[in-house]
CSV table of C-alpha atoms and ligand atoms in Angstrom, one decimal:
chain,number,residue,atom,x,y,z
A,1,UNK,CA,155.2,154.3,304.8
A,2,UNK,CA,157.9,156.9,306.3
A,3,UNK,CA,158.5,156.3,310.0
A,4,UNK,CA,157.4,157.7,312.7
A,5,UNK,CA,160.4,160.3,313.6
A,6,UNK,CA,161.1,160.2,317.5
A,7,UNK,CA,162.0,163.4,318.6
A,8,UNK,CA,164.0,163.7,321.1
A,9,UNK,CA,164.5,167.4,322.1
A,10,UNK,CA,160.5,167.6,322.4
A,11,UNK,CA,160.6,164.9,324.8
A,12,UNK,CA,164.0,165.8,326.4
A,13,UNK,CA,161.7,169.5,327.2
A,14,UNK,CA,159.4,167.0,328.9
A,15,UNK,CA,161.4,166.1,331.1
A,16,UNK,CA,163.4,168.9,331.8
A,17,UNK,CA,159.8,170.2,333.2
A,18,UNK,CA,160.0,167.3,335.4
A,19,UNK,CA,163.4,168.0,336.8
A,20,UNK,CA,162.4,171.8,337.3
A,21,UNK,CA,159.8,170.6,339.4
A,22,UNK,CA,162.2,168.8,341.6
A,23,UNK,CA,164.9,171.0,341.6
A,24,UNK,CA,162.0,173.2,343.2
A,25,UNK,CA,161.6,170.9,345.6
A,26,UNK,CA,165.2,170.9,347.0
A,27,UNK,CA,166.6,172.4,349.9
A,28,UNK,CA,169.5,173.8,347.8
A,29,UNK,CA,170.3,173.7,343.8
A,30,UNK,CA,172.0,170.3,342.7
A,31,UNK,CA,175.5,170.9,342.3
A,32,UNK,CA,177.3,169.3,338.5
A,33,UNK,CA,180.6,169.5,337.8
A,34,UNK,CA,182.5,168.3,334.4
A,35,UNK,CA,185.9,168.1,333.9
A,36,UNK,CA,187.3,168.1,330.7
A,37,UNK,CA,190.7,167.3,329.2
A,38,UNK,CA,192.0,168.7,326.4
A,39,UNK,CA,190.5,170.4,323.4
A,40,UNK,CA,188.9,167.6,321.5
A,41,UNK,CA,186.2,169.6,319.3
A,42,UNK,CA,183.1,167.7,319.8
A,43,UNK,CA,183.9,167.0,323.1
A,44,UNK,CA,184.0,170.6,324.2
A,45,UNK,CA,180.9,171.4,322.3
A,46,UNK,CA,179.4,168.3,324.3
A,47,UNK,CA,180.2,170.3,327.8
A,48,UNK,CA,178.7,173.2,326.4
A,49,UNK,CA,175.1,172.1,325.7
A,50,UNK,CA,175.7,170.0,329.2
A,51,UNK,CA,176.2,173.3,331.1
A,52,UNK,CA,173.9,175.2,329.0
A,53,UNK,CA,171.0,172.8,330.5
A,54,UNK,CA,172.1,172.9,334.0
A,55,UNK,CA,172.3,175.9,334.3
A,56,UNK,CA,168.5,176.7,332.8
A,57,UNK,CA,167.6,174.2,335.1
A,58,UNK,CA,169.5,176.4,338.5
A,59,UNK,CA,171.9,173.5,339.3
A,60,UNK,CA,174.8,174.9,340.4
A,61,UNK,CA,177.7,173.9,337.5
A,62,UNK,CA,181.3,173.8,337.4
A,63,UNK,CA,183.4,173.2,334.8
A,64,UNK,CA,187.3,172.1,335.4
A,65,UNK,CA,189.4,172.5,332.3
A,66,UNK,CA,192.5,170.8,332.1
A,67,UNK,CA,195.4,170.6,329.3
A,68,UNK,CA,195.7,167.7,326.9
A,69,UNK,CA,199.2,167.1,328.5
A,70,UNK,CA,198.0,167.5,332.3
A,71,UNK,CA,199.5,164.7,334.2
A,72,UNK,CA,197.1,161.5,335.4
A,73,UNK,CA,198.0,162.6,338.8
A,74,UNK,CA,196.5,165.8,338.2
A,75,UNK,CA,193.3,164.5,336.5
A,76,UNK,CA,193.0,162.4,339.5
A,77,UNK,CA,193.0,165.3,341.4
A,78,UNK,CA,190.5,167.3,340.4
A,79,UNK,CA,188.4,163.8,340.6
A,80,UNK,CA,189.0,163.9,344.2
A,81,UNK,CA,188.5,167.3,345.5
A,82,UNK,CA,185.4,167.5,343.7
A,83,UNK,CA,184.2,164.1,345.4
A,84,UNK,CA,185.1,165.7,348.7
A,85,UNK,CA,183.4,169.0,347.7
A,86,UNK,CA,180.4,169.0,349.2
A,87,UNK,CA,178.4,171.6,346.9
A,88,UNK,CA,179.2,169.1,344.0
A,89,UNK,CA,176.4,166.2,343.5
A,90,UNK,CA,177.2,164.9,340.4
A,91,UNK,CA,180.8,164.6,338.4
A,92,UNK,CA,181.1,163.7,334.7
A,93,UNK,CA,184.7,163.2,333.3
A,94,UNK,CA,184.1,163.5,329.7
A,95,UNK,CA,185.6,161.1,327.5
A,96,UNK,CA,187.7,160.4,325.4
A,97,UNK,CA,190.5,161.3,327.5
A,98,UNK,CA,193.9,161.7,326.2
A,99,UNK,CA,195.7,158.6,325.6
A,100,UNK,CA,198.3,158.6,327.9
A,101,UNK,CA,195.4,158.6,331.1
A,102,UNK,CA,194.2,155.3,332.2
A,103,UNK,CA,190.2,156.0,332.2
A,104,UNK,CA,189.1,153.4,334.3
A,105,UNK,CA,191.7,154.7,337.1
A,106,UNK,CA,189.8,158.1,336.9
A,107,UNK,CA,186.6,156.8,336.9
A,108,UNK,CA,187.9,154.6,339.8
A,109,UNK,CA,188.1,157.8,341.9
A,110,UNK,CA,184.7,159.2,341.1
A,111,UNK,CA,182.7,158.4,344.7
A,112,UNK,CA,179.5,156.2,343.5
A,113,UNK,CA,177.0,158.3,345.4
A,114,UNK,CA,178.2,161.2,342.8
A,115,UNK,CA,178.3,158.7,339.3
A,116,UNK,CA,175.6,160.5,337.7
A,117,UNK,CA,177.4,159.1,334.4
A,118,UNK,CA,176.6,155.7,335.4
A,119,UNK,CA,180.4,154.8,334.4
A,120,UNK,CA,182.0,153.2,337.4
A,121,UNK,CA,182.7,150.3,338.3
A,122,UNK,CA,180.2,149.8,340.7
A,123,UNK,CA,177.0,151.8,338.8
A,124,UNK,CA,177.9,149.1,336.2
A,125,UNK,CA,177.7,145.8,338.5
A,126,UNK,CA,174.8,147.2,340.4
A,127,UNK,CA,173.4,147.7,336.9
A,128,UNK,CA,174.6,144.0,335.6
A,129,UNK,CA,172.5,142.7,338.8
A,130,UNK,CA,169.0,144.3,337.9
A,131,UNK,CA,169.4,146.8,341.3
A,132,UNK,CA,170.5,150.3,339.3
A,133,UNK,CA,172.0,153.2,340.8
A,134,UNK,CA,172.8,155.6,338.5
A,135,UNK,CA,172.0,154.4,335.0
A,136,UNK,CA,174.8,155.8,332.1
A,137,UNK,CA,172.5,158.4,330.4
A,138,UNK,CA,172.9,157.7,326.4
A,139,UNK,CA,170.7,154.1,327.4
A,140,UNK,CA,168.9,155.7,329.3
A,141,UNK,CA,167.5,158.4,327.1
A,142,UNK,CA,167.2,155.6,324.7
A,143,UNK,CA,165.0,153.7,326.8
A,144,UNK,CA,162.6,156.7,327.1
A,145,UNK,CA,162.5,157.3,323.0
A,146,UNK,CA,162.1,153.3,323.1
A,147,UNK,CA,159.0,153.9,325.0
A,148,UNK,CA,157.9,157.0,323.3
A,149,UNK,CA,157.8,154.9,320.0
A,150,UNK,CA,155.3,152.7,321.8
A,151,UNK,CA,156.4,149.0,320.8
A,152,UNK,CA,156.5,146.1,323.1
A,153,UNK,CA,160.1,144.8,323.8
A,154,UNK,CA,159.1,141.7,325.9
A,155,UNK,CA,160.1,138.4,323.6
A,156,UNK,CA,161.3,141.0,320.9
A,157,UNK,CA,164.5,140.7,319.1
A,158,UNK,CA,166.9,143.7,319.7
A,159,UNK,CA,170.6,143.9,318.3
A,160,UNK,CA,173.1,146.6,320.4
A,161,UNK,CA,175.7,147.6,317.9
A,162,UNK,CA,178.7,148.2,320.0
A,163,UNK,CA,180.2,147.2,323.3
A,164,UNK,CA,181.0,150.7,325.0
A,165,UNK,CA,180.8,150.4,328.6
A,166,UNK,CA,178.9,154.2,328.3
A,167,UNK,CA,176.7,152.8,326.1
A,168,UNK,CA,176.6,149.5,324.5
A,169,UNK,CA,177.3,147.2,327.2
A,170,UNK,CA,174.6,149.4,329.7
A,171,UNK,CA,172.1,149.2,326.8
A,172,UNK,CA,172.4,145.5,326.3
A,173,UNK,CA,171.5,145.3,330.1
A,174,UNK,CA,168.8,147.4,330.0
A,175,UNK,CA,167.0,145.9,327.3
A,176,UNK,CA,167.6,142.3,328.8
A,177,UNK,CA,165.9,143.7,331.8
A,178,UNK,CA,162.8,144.8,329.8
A,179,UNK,CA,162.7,141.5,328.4
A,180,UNK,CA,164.1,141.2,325.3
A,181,UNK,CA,166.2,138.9,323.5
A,182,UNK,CA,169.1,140.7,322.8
A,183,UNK,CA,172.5,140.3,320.3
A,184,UNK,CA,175.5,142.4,320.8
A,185,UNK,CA,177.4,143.1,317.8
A,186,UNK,CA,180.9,145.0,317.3
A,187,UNK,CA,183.9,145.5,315.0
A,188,UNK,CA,184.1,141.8,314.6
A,189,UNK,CA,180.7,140.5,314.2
A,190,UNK,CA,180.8,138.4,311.0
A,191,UNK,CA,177.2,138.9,310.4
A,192,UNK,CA,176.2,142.4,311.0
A,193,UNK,CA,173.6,142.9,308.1
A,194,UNK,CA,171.6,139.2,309.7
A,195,UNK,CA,171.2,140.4,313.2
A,196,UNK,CA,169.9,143.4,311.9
A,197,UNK,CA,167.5,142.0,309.7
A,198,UNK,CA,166.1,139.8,312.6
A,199,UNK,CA,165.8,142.6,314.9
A,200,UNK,CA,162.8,144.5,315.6
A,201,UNK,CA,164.7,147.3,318.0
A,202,UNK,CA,168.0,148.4,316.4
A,203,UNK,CA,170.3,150.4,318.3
A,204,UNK,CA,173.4,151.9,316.6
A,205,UNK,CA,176.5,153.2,318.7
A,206,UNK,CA,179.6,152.7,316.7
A,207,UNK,CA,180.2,156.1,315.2
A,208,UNK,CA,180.7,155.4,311.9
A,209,UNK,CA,178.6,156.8,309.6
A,210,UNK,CA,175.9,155.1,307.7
A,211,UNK,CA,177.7,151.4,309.0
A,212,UNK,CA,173.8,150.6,309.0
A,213,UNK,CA,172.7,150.2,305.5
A,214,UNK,CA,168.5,151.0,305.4
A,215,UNK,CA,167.6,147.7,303.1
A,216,UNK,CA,169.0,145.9,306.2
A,217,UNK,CA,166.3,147.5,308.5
A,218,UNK,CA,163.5,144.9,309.2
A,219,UNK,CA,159.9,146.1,308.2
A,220,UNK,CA,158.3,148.1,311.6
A,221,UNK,CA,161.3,147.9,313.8
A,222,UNK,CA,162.2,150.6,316.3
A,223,UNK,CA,165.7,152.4,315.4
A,224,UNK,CA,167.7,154.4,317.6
A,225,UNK,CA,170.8,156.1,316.2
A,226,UNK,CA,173.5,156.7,318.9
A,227,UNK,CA,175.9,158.1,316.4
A,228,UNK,CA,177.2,161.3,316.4
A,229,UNK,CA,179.3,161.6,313.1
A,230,UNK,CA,180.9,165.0,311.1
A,231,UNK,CA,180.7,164.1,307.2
A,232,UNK,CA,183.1,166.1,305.8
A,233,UNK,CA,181.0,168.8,305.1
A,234,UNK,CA,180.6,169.0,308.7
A,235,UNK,CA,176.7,168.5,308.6
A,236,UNK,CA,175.8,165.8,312.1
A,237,UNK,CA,175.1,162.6,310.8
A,238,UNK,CA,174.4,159.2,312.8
A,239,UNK,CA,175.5,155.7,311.5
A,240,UNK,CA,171.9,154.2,310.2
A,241,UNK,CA,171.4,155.4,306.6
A,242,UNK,CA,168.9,157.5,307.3
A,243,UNK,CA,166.6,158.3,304.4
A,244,UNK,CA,166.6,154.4,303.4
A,245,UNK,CA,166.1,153.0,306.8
A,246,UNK,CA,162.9,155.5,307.7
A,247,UNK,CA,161.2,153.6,304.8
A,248,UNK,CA,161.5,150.4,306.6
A,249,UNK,CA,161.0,151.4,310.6
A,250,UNK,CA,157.9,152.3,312.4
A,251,UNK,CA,159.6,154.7,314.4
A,252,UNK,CA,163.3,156.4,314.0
A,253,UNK,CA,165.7,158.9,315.7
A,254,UNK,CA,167.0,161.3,313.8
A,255,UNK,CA,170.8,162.7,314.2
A,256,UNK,CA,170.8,165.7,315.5
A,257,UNK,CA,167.8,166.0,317.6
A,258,UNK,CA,167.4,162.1,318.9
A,259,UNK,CA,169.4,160.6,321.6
A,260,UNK,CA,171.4,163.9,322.0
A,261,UNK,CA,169.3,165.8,323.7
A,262,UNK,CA,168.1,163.2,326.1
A,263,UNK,CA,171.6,162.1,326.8
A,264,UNK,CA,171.8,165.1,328.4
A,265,UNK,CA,168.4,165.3,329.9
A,266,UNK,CA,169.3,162.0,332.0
A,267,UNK,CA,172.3,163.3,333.2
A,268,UNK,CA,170.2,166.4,334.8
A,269,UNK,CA,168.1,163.5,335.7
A,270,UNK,CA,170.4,161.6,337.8
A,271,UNK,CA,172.4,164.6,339.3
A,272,UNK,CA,168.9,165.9,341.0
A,273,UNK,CA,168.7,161.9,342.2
A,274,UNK,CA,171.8,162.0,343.5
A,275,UNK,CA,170.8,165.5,345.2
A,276,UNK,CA,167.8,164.3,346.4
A,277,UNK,CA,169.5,161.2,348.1
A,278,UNK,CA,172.0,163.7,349.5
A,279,UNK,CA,169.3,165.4,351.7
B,1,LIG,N1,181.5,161.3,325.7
B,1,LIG,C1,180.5,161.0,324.9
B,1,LIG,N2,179.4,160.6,325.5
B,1,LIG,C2,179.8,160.7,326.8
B,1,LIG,C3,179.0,160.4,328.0
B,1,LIG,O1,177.9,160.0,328.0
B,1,LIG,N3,179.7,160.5,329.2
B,1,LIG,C4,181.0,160.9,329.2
B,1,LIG,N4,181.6,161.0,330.4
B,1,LIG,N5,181.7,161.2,328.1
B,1,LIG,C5,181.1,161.1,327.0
């Protein structure tokens, strides 16, 4: 039987309702900026649909552009004033960021009670200790579609393909939280194709295309495609094979219109948390 497809943009409209609600709520908008470096394709089109959504939603949003070749020193400080800046709740640095900037020094410089990418240091021990802050919002959007798709994860097996600290490493967390017995697997994992088959939630963030072969998908499991690949046709395509694997799973994501949209849906999530907290 063909799964069940879990659509993300109908739930990620769900709870954009919810965030209107509580935007309503609020003294003054939530304030989101995003700073971007350099001209990486996907990325900018990324920042787009990010400030597309706050901006239906009345957050305030500001976008800081910088050159591929801006400086460190200068990334850093556009960090900082917007930290100090007190109309600015939330700050996202999108990623990847040029090679010759030292991302975990940048992140180092976003203030926690503004992480509403769940990618410093500090969301990601609170995180490791069970007592969350602001949780990174790719795992977090997969958690909702998890639920959506209705199937228990206490005593399951789940496999996390990738170690990200955006996403894998947050997700593996998450799901050992919820009570699952989960298997992290990467680049070098000898036996990719077995820990799939024994899993009953897959989760797929590598980016590379169709790495996750359908016959390995395990009759009824849960799959949730984190992948966001260009084939060279430039049609979106995620890294499960998607035909073959939706008829194995109960319940799928499809690429585009899966974790996308409620990546970004979190991320209005947490910035009206972290607006709330603010007043
Ligand atoms: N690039 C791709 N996904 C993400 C994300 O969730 N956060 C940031 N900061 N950059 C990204």
């Amino acid at each position: 039987m063909a799964a069940r497809i879990l659509d993300g943009k109908a739930l990620a409209e769900q709870c954009n309702a919810e965030i209107a609600e509580r935007v309503s709520r609020l003294a003054r908008p939530p304030g989101l900026a995003v700073v971007l470096v350099g001209e990486d394709a996907a990325s900018k089109v990324y920042v787009r649909n990010k400030g597309r959504s706050a901006a239906k939603l009345g957050f305030v949003h500001r976008q800081v552009d910088l050159p591929a070749d801006a400086s460190e020193a200068a990334v850093l400080a556009a960090v900082d004033e917007l930290g100090a800046d007190p109309s600015i709740d939330g700050i996202l640095v999108q990623l990847p960021l040029p090679r010759h900037i030292n991302t975990q020094r940048v992140m180092d410089h976003i203030p926690a009670h503004k992480d509403v990418d769940g990618i410093t240091a500090t969301s990601a021990g609170l995180l490791s200790q069970g007592r969350p802050s602001f949780v990174a919002c790719t795992p977090q959007g997969s958690m909702r579609l998890i639920a959506l798709a209705g199937a228990t994860l206490t005593g399951a097996n789940a496999v996390v393909i990738g170690r990200s600290n955006i996403v894998g490493r947050p997700m593996a967390m998450l799901l050992e939280q919820a009570n699952a017995t989960v298997t992290v697997c990467h680049s070098r994992s000898r036996d990719l194709a077995g820990a799939v088959q024994r899993a009953e939630f897959v989760i797929a963030a590598v980016g590379q295309a169709g790495l996750v072969r359908g016959e390995w998908i395990r009759e009824g499991a849960v799959v949730i495609d984190v992948g966001m690949n260009r084939t060279a046709e430039g049609k979106l395509t995620g890294d499960v094979e998607y035909e073959a694997a939706s008829q194995r799973a109960a319940a799928i994501t499809p690429v585009p219109g899966g974790v996308g949209p409620m990546t970004i849906a979190m991320l209005m999530q947490n910035t009206v948390l972290a607006a709330e907290r603010r007043s």
